Amino acid sequence: MDPSPKDGESAAAAEPSRGAAPSSGVVVQVREKKGPLRAAIPYMPFPVAVICLFLNTFVPGLGTFVSAFTVLCGARTDLPDRHMCCVFWLNIAAALIQILTAIVMVGWIMSIFWGMDMVILASKY
């Protein structure tokens, strides 16, 4: 019995492509859109990022608070159009959110993920 395409499928989709070169595909690029708080995470040296992750794991928000001062020391972020002081205060706000919501575990989890993002960005740096 010959399988026929179901409703909503085209006959071309049911047939395997013949003679198509492996390189004849479509290149798709995915770019993550970050919010202002997430984009304010600084690109730090790897050891500093690991220390911030360690601090965020045991004292929620402390590593984020320390990372805010690296912005004042010249660490770059994904917010090039914002002034250094604005990015500093965005990081302080993220630290306060983590500290204040740590009581209900949300801030603690956010703090750990924030520290992991710092390490990921540092490994790209």
CSV table of N, CA and C in Angstrom, one decimal:
chain,number,residue,atom,x,y,z
A,1,MET,N,0.8,-1.2,0.0
A,1,MET,CA,0.0,0.0,0.0
A,1,MET,C,0.9,1.2,0.0
A,2,ASP,N,0.6,2.2,-0.9
A,2,ASP,CA,1.4,3.4,-1.0
A,2,ASP,C,1.0,4.4,0.0
A,3,PRO,N,1.9,4.9,0.9
A,3,PRO,CA,1.5,5.9,1.8
A,3,PRO,C,1.2,7.2,1.1
A,4,SER,N,0.0,7.8,1.4
A,4,SER,CA,-0.4,9.0,0.8
A,4,SER,C,-0.2,10.1,1.9
A,5,PRO,N,0.0,11.4,1.4
A,5,PRO,CA,0.1,12.4,2.4
A,5,PRO,C,-1.2,12.7,3.1
A,6,LYS,N,-1.1,13.0,4.4
A,6,LYS,CA,-2.3,13.3,5.2
A,6,LYS,C,-2.7,14.7,5.0
A,7,ASP,N,-3.9,15.0,5.5
A,7,ASP,CA,-4.4,16.4,5.4
A,7,ASP,C,-3.4,17.4,6.0
A,8,GLY,N,-3.1,18.4,5.3
A,8,GLY,CA,-2.2,19.5,5.7
A,8,GLY,C,-0.8,19.2,5.3
A,9,GLU,N,-0.4,18.0,4.8
A,9,GLU,CA,0.9,17.8,4.3
A,9,GLU,C,0.9,17.9,2.8
A,10,SER,N,2.0,18.3,2.2
A,10,SER,CA,2.1,18.4,0.8
A,10,SER,C,2.7,17.2,0.3
A,11,ALA,N,2.5,16.9,-1.0
A,11,ALA,CA,3.1,15.7,-1.6
A,11,ALA,C,4.7,15.8,-1.6
A,12,ALA,N,5.2,17.1,-1.8
A,12,ALA,CA,6.6,17.3,-1.8
A,12,ALA,C,7.2,16.9,-0.4
A,13,ALA,N,6.5,17.2,0.6
A,13,ALA,CA,7.0,16.9,2.0
A,13,ALA,C,7.0,15.4,2.2
A,14,ALA,N,6.1,14.7,1.6
A,14,ALA,CA,6.0,13.2,1.8
A,14,ALA,C,7.1,12.5,1.0
A,15,GLU,N,7.6,13.1,-0.1
A,15,GLU,CA,8.7,12.5,-0.8
A,15,GLU,C,10.0,12.9,-0.3
A,16,PRO,N,11.0,12.0,-0.3
A,16,PRO,CA,12.4,12.4,0.1
A,16,PRO,C,13.0,13.2,-1.1
A,17,SER,N,13.8,14.1,-0.8
A,17,SER,CA,14.4,14.9,-1.9
A,17,SER,C,15.4,14.1,-2.6
A,18,ARG,N,15.4,14.2,-3.9
A,18,ARG,CA,16.4,13.4,-4.7
A,18,ARG,C,17.5,14.3,-5.3
A,19,GLY,N,18.7,13.9,-5.1
A,19,GLY,CA,19.8,14.6,-5.7
A,19,GLY,C,20.1,15.9,-5.1
A,20,ALA,N,19.6,16.2,-3.9
A,20,ALA,CA,19.9,17.4,-3.2
A,20,ALA,C,21.3,17.3,-2.6
A,21,ALA,N,22.1,18.3,-2.8
A,21,ALA,CA,23.4,18.4,-2.2
A,21,ALA,C,23.3,18.6,-0.7
A,22,PRO,N,24.2,18.1,0.0
A,22,PRO,CA,24.2,18.3,1.5
A,22,PRO,C,24.3,19.7,1.9
A,23,SER,N,25.0,20.5,1.1
A,23,SER,CA,25.2,21.9,1.4
A,23,SER,C,24.1,22.8,0.9
A,24,SER,N,23.0,22.3,0.3
A,24,SER,CA,22.0,23.1,-0.2
A,24,SER,C,20.9,23.3,0.8
A,25,GLY,N,21.2,23.9,1.9
A,25,GLY,CA,20.2,24.2,2.9
A,25,GLY,C,20.1,25.6,3.2
A,26,VAL,N,19.3,25.9,4.1
A,26,VAL,CA,19.0,27.3,4.5
A,26,VAL,C,19.8,27.5,5.8
A,27,VAL,N,20.5,28.6,5.9
A,27,VAL,CA,21.3,29.0,7.1
A,27,VAL,C,20.4,29.8,8.0
A,28,VAL,N,20.2,29.3,9.2
A,28,VAL,CA,19.3,30.1,10.1
A,28,VAL,C,20.2,30.5,11.3
A,29,GLN,N,20.1,31.8,11.6
A,29,GLN,CA,20.8,32.3,12.7
A,29,GLN,C,19.8,32.7,13.8
A,30,VAL,N,20.1,32.2,15.0
A,30,VAL,CA,19.2,32.5,16.2
A,30,VAL,C,20.0,33.5,17.1
A,31,ARG,N,19.3,34.6,17.4
A,31,ARG,CA,20.0,35.5,18.3
A,31,ARG,C,19.0,35.8,19.5
A,32,GLU,N,19.5,35.6,20.7
A,32,GLU,CA,18.7,35.7,21.9
A,32,GLU,C,18.5,37.2,22.2
A,33,LYS,N,17.3,37.6,22.4
A,33,LYS,CA,17.0,38.9,22.8
A,33,LYS,C,16.9,39.0,24.4
A,34,LYS,N,17.8,39.8,24.9
A,34,LYS,CA,17.9,39.9,26.4
A,34,LYS,C,17.2,41.1,26.9
A,35,GLY,N,16.6,41.0,28.1
A,35,GLY,CA,16.0,42.2,28.7
A,35,GLY,C,17.1,43.0,29.3
A,36,PRO,N,16.8,44.2,29.8
A,36,PRO,CA,17.8,45.1,30.3
A,36,PRO,C,18.6,44.6,31.5
A,37,LEU,N,17.9,43.9,32.4
A,37,LEU,CA,18.6,43.4,33.5
A,37,LEU,C,19.6,42.3,33.1
A,38,ARG,N,19.1,41.4,32.3
A,38,ARG,CA,20.0,40.3,31.8
A,38,ARG,C,21.1,40.8,31.0
A,39,ALA,N,20.9,41.8,30.1
A,39,ALA,CA,21.9,42.4,29.3
A,39,ALA,C,22.9,43.1,30.1
A,40,ALA,N,22.6,43.5,31.3
A,40,ALA,CA,23.5,44.3,32.1
A,40,ALA,C,24.6,43.4,32.8
A,41,ILE,N,24.5,42.1,32.7
A,41,ILE,CA,25.5,41.2,33.3
A,41,ILE,C,26.8,41.5,32.6
A,42,PRO,N,27.9,41.8,33.4
A,42,PRO,CA,29.2,42.2,32.8
A,42,PRO,C,30.0,40.9,32.4
A,43,TYR,N,30.8,41.2,31.3
A,43,TYR,CA,31.8,40.2,30.9
A,43,TYR,C,33.0,40.3,31.8
A,44,MET,N,33.2,39.4,32.7
A,44,MET,CA,34.3,39.5,33.7
A,44,MET,C,35.3,38.4,33.3
A,45,PRO,N,36.5,38.6,33.9
A,45,PRO,CA,37.5,37.5,33.8
A,45,PRO,C,37.0,36.2,34.4
A,46,PHE,N,37.4,35.1,33.9
A,46,PHE,CA,36.8,33.8,34.3
A,46,PHE,C,36.9,33.6,35.8
A,47,PRO,N,38.1,33.8,36.5
A,47,PRO,CA,38.1,33.6,37.9
A,47,PRO,C,37.2,34.4,38.7
A,48,VAL,N,37.0,35.7,38.3
A,48,VAL,CA,36.0,36.6,39.0
A,48,VAL,C,34.6,36.1,38.9
A,49,ALA,N,34.3,35.6,37.7
A,49,ALA,CA,32.9,35.1,37.4
A,49,ALA,C,32.7,33.8,38.3
A,50,VAL,N,33.7,33.0,38.4
A,50,VAL,CA,33.5,31.8,39.3
A,50,VAL,C,33.3,32.2,40.7
A,51,ILE,N,34.1,33.1,41.2
A,51,ILE,CA,33.9,33.6,42.6
A,51,ILE,C,32.5,34.2,42.8
A,52,CYS,N,32.0,35.0,41.8
A,52,CYS,CA,30.6,35.5,41.9
A,52,CYS,C,29.6,34.4,41.9
A,53,LEU,N,29.8,33.3,41.1
A,53,LEU,CA,28.9,32.2,41.1
A,53,LEU,C,28.9,31.5,42.5
A,54,PHE,N,30.1,31.4,43.0
A,54,PHE,CA,30.2,30.8,44.4
A,54,PHE,C,29.5,31.6,45.4
A,55,LEU,N,29.7,32.9,45.3
A,55,LEU,CA,29.0,33.8,46.3
A,55,LEU,C,27.5,33.8,46.1
A,56,ASN,N,27.0,33.8,44.8
A,56,ASN,CA,25.6,33.8,44.6
A,56,ASN,C,24.9,32.4,45.0
A,57,THR,N,25.7,31.4,45.0
A,57,THR,CA,25.2,30.1,45.4
A,57,THR,C,24.9,30.0,46.9
A,58,PHE,N,25.8,30.6,47.7
A,58,PHE,CA,25.7,30.5,49.2
A,58,PHE,C,25.0,31.8,49.8
A,59,VAL,N,25.2,32.9,49.2
A,59,VAL,CA,24.5,34.2,49.7
A,59,VAL,C,23.8,34.8,48.5
A,60,PRO,N,22.6,34.6,48.3
A,60,PRO,CA,21.9,35.1,47.1
A,60,PRO,C,22.1,36.6,47.0
A,61,GLY,N,22.5,37.0,45.8
A,61,GLY,CA,22.6,38.4,45.4
A,61,GLY,C,24.0,39.0,45.7
A,62,LEU,N,24.8,38.3,46.5
A,62,LEU,CA,26.1,38.8,46.8
A,62,LEU,C,27.1,38.9,45.6
A,63,GLY,N,27.1,37.8,44.9
A,63,GLY,CA,27.9,37.8,43.7
A,63,GLY,C,27.5,38.8,42.6
A,64,THR,N,26.2,39.0,42.5
A,64,THR,CA,25.6,40.0,41.6
A,64,THR,C,26.0,41.4,42.0
A,65,PHE,N,26.0,41.6,43.4
A,65,PHE,CA,26.4,42.9,43.9
A,65,PHE,C,27.9,43.1,43.6
A,66,VAL,N,28.7,42.1,43.8
A,66,VAL,CA,30.2,42.3,43.5
A,66,VAL,C,30.4,42.5,42.0
A,67,SER,N,29.6,41.8,41.1
A,67,SER,CA,29.7,42.0,39.7
A,67,SER,C,29.4,43.4,39.3
A,68,ALA,N,28.5,44.1,40.0
A,68,ALA,CA,28.1,45.5,39.7
A,68,ALA,C,29.4,46.4,39.7
A,69,PHE,N,30.3,46.1,40.6
A,69,PHE,CA,31.5,46.9,40.8
A,69,PHE,C,32.5,46.7,39.6
A,70,THR,N,32.4,45.5,39.0
A,70,THR,CA,33.3,45.3,37.9
A,70,THR,C,32.9,46.1,36.7
A,71,VAL,N,31.6,46.5,36.6
A,71,VAL,CA,31.2,47.5,35.6
A,71,VAL,C,31.9,48.8,35.7
A,72,LEU,N,32.0,49.2,37.0
A,72,LEU,CA,32.7,50.5,37.3
A,72,LEU,C,34.2,50.4,37.0
A,73,CYS,N,34.7,49.2,37.0
A,73,CYS,CA,36.1,48.9,36.7
A,73,CYS,C,36.4,48.7,35.2
A,74,GLY,N,35.3,48.8,34.4
A,74,GLY,CA,35.5,48.8,32.9
A,74,GLY,C,35.0,47.5,32.2
A,75,ALA,N,34.4,46.6,33.0
A,75,ALA,CA,33.9,45.4,32.3
A,75,ALA,C,32.7,45.8,31.4
A,76,ARG,N,32.8,45.2,30.2
A,76,ARG,CA,31.7,45.5,29.2
A,76,ARG,C,30.5,44.7,29.4
A,77,THR,N,29.4,45.2,28.8
A,77,THR,CA,28.1,44.5,28.9
A,77,THR,C,27.5,44.5,27.5
A,78,ASP,N,26.3,43.9,27.5
A,78,ASP,CA,25.5,43.9,26.2
A,78,ASP,C,24.7,45.2,26.1
A,79,LEU,N,24.9,46.2,26.9
A,79,LEU,CA,24.2,47.4,26.9
A,79,LEU,C,25.2,48.6,26.5
A,80,PRO,N,25.7,48.6,25.3
A,80,PRO,CA,26.7,49.6,25.0
A,80,PRO,C,26.2,51.0,24.9
A,81,ASP,N,24.9,51.2,24.7
A,81,ASP,CA,24.3,52.5,24.6
A,81,ASP,C,23.9,53.1,25.9
A,82,ARG,N,24.0,52.4,27.0
A,82,ARG,CA,23.7,52.9,28.3
A,82,ARG,C,25.0,53.4,29.0
A,83,HIS,N,24.9,54.3,29.9
A,83,HIS,CA,26.0,54.9,30.6
A,83,HIS,C,26.4,53.9,31.7
A,84,MET,N,27.7,53.9,32.1
A,84,MET,CA,28.2,53.0,33.1
A,84,MET,C,27.5,53.0,34.4
A,85,CYS,N,27.1,54.2,34.8
A,85,CYS,CA,26.4,54.3,36.1
A,85,CYS,C,25.0,53.6,36.0
A,86,CYS,N,24.3,53.7,34.9
A,86,CYS,CA,23.0,53.1,34.7
A,86,CYS,C,23.1,51.6,34.7
A,87,VAL,N,24.2,51.0,34.1
A,87,VAL,CA,24.4,49.6,34.1
A,87,VAL,C,24.7,49.1,35.5
A,88,PHE,N,25.5,49.9,36.2
A,88,PHE,CA,25.9,49.6,37.6
A,88,PHE,C,24.6,49.5,38.5
A,89,TRP,N,23.7,50.5,38.3
A,89,TRP,CA,22.4,50.5,39.1
A,89,TRP,C,21.5,49.3,38.7
A,90,LEU,N,21.5,49.0,37.4
A,90,LEU,CA,20.8,47.8,37.0
A,90,LEU,C,21.3,46.5,37.7
A,91,ASN,N,22.6,46.4,37.8
A,91,ASN,CA,23.1,45.2,38.5
A,91,ASN,C,22.8,45.3,40.0
A,92,ILE,N,22.8,46.4,40.6
A,92,ILE,CA,22.4,46.6,42.0
A,92,ILE,C,21.0,46.2,42.2
A,93,ALA,N,20.1,46.6,41.3
A,93,ALA,CA,18.7,46.3,41.3
A,93,ALA,C,18.5,44.8,41.2
A,94,ALA,N,19.3,44.1,40.3
A,94,ALA,CA,19.2,42.7,40.2
A,94,ALA,C,19.6,42.0,41.5
A,95,ALA,N,20.6,42.5,42.1
A,95,ALA,CA,21.1,41.9,43.4
A,95,ALA,C,20.0,42.1,44.5
A,96,LEU,N,19.4,43.3,44.5
A,96,LEU,CA,18.3,43.5,45.5
A,96,LEU,C,17.1,42.6,45.3
A,97,ILE,N,16.8,42.4,44.0
A,97,ILE,CA,15.7,41.5,43.7
A,97,ILE,C,16.0,40.1,44.2
A,98,GLN,N,17.2,39.7,44.0
A,98,GLN,CA,17.7,38.3,44.4
A,98,GLN,C,17.7,38.2,45.9
A,99,ILE,N,18.1,39.2,46.6
A,99,ILE,CA,18.2,39.2,48.1
A,99,ILE,C,16.7,39.2,48.6
A,100,LEU,N,15.9,40.0,48.1
A,100,LEU,CA,14.5,40.2,48.7
A,100,LEU,C,13.6,39.0,48.4
A,101,THR,N,13.9,38.3,47.3
A,101,THR,CA,13.0,37.2,46.9
A,101,THR,C,13.6,35.8,47.3
A,102,ALA,N,14.8,35.9,47.9
A,102,ALA,CA,15.5,34.6,48.4
A,102,ALA,C,14.7,33.9,49.5
A,103,ILE,N,13.8,34.7,50.2
A,103,ILE,CA,13.0,34.1,51.2
A,103,ILE,C,12.1,33.0,50.7
A,104,VAL,N,11.6,33.2,49.5
A,104,VAL,CA,10.7,32.2,48.9
A,104,VAL,C,11.4,31.4,47.8
A,105,MET,N,12.7,31.3,47.9
A,105,MET,CA,13.5,30.5,47.0
A,105,MET,C,13.7,31.0,45.6
A,106,VAL,N,12.8,31.9,45.2
A,106,VAL,CA,12.9,32.4,43.8
A,106,VAL,C,14.2,33.1,43.6
A,107,GLY,N,14.5,34.0,44.5
A,107,GLY,CA,15.7,34.8,44.4
A,107,GLY,C,17.0,33.9,44.5
A,108,TRP,N,16.9,32.9,45.2
A,108,TRP,CA,18.1,32.0,45.3
A,108,TRP,C,18.3,31.3,44.0
A,109,ILE,N,17.3,30.8,43.4
A,109,ILE,CA,17.4,30.1,42.1
A,109,ILE,C,17.8,31.1,41.1
A,110,MET,N,17.2,32.3,41.1
A,110,MET,CA,17.6,33.3,40.1
A,110,MET,C,19.1,33.7,40.3
A,111,SER,N,19.5,33.8,41.6
A,111,SER,CA,20.9,34.1,41.9
A,111,SER,C,21.9,33.1,41.3
A,112,ILE,N,21.5,31.8,41.4
A,112,ILE,CA,22.4,30.7,40.9
A,112,ILE,C,22.5,30.8,39.4
A,113,PHE,N,21.3,31.0,38.8
A,113,PHE,CA,21.3,31.1,37.3
A,113,PHE,C,22.0,32.3,36.8
A,114,TRP,N,21.9,33.4,37.6
A,114,TRP,CA,22.7,34.6,37.3
A,114,TRP,C,24.2,34.4,37.3
A,115,GLY,N,24.6,33.7,38.3
A,115,GLY,CA,26.0,33.3,38.4
A,115,GLY,C,26.5,32.4,37.3
A,116,MET,N,25.6,31.5,36.9
A,116,MET,CA,26.0,30.6,35.8
A,116,MET,C,26.1,31.4,34.5
A,117,ASP,N,25.2,32.4,34.3
A,117,ASP,CA,25.3,33.3,33.1
A,117,ASP,C,26.6,34.0,33.2
A,118,MET,N,27.0,34.5,34.3
A,118,MET,CA,28.3,35.2,34.4
A,118,MET,C,29.5,34.3,34.0
A,119,VAL,N,29.5,33.0,34.4
A,119,VAL,CA,30.5,32.1,34.0
A,119,VAL,C,30.5,31.8,32.5
A,120,ILE,N,29.3,31.7,32.0
A,120,ILE,CA,29.1,31.4,30.5
A,120,ILE,C,29.7,32.6,29.7
A,121,LEU,N,29.3,33.8,30.2
A,121,LEU,CA,29.8,35.0,29.5
A,121,LEU,C,31.3,35.1,29.6
A,122,ALA,N,31.8,34.8,30.8
A,122,ALA,CA,33.3,34.9,31.0
A,122,ALA,C,34.0,33.9,30.1
A,123,SER,N,33.4,32.7,29.9
A,123,SER,CA,34.1,31.7,29.0
A,123,SER,C,34.1,32.1,27.6
A,124,LYS,N,33.1,33.0,27.2
A,124,LYS,CA,33.1,33.5,25.8
A,124,LYS,C,34.1,34.7,25.7
A,125,TYR,N,34.4,35.3,26.8
A,125,TYR,CA,35.3,36.5,26.9
A,125,TYR,C,36.7,36.0,26.7
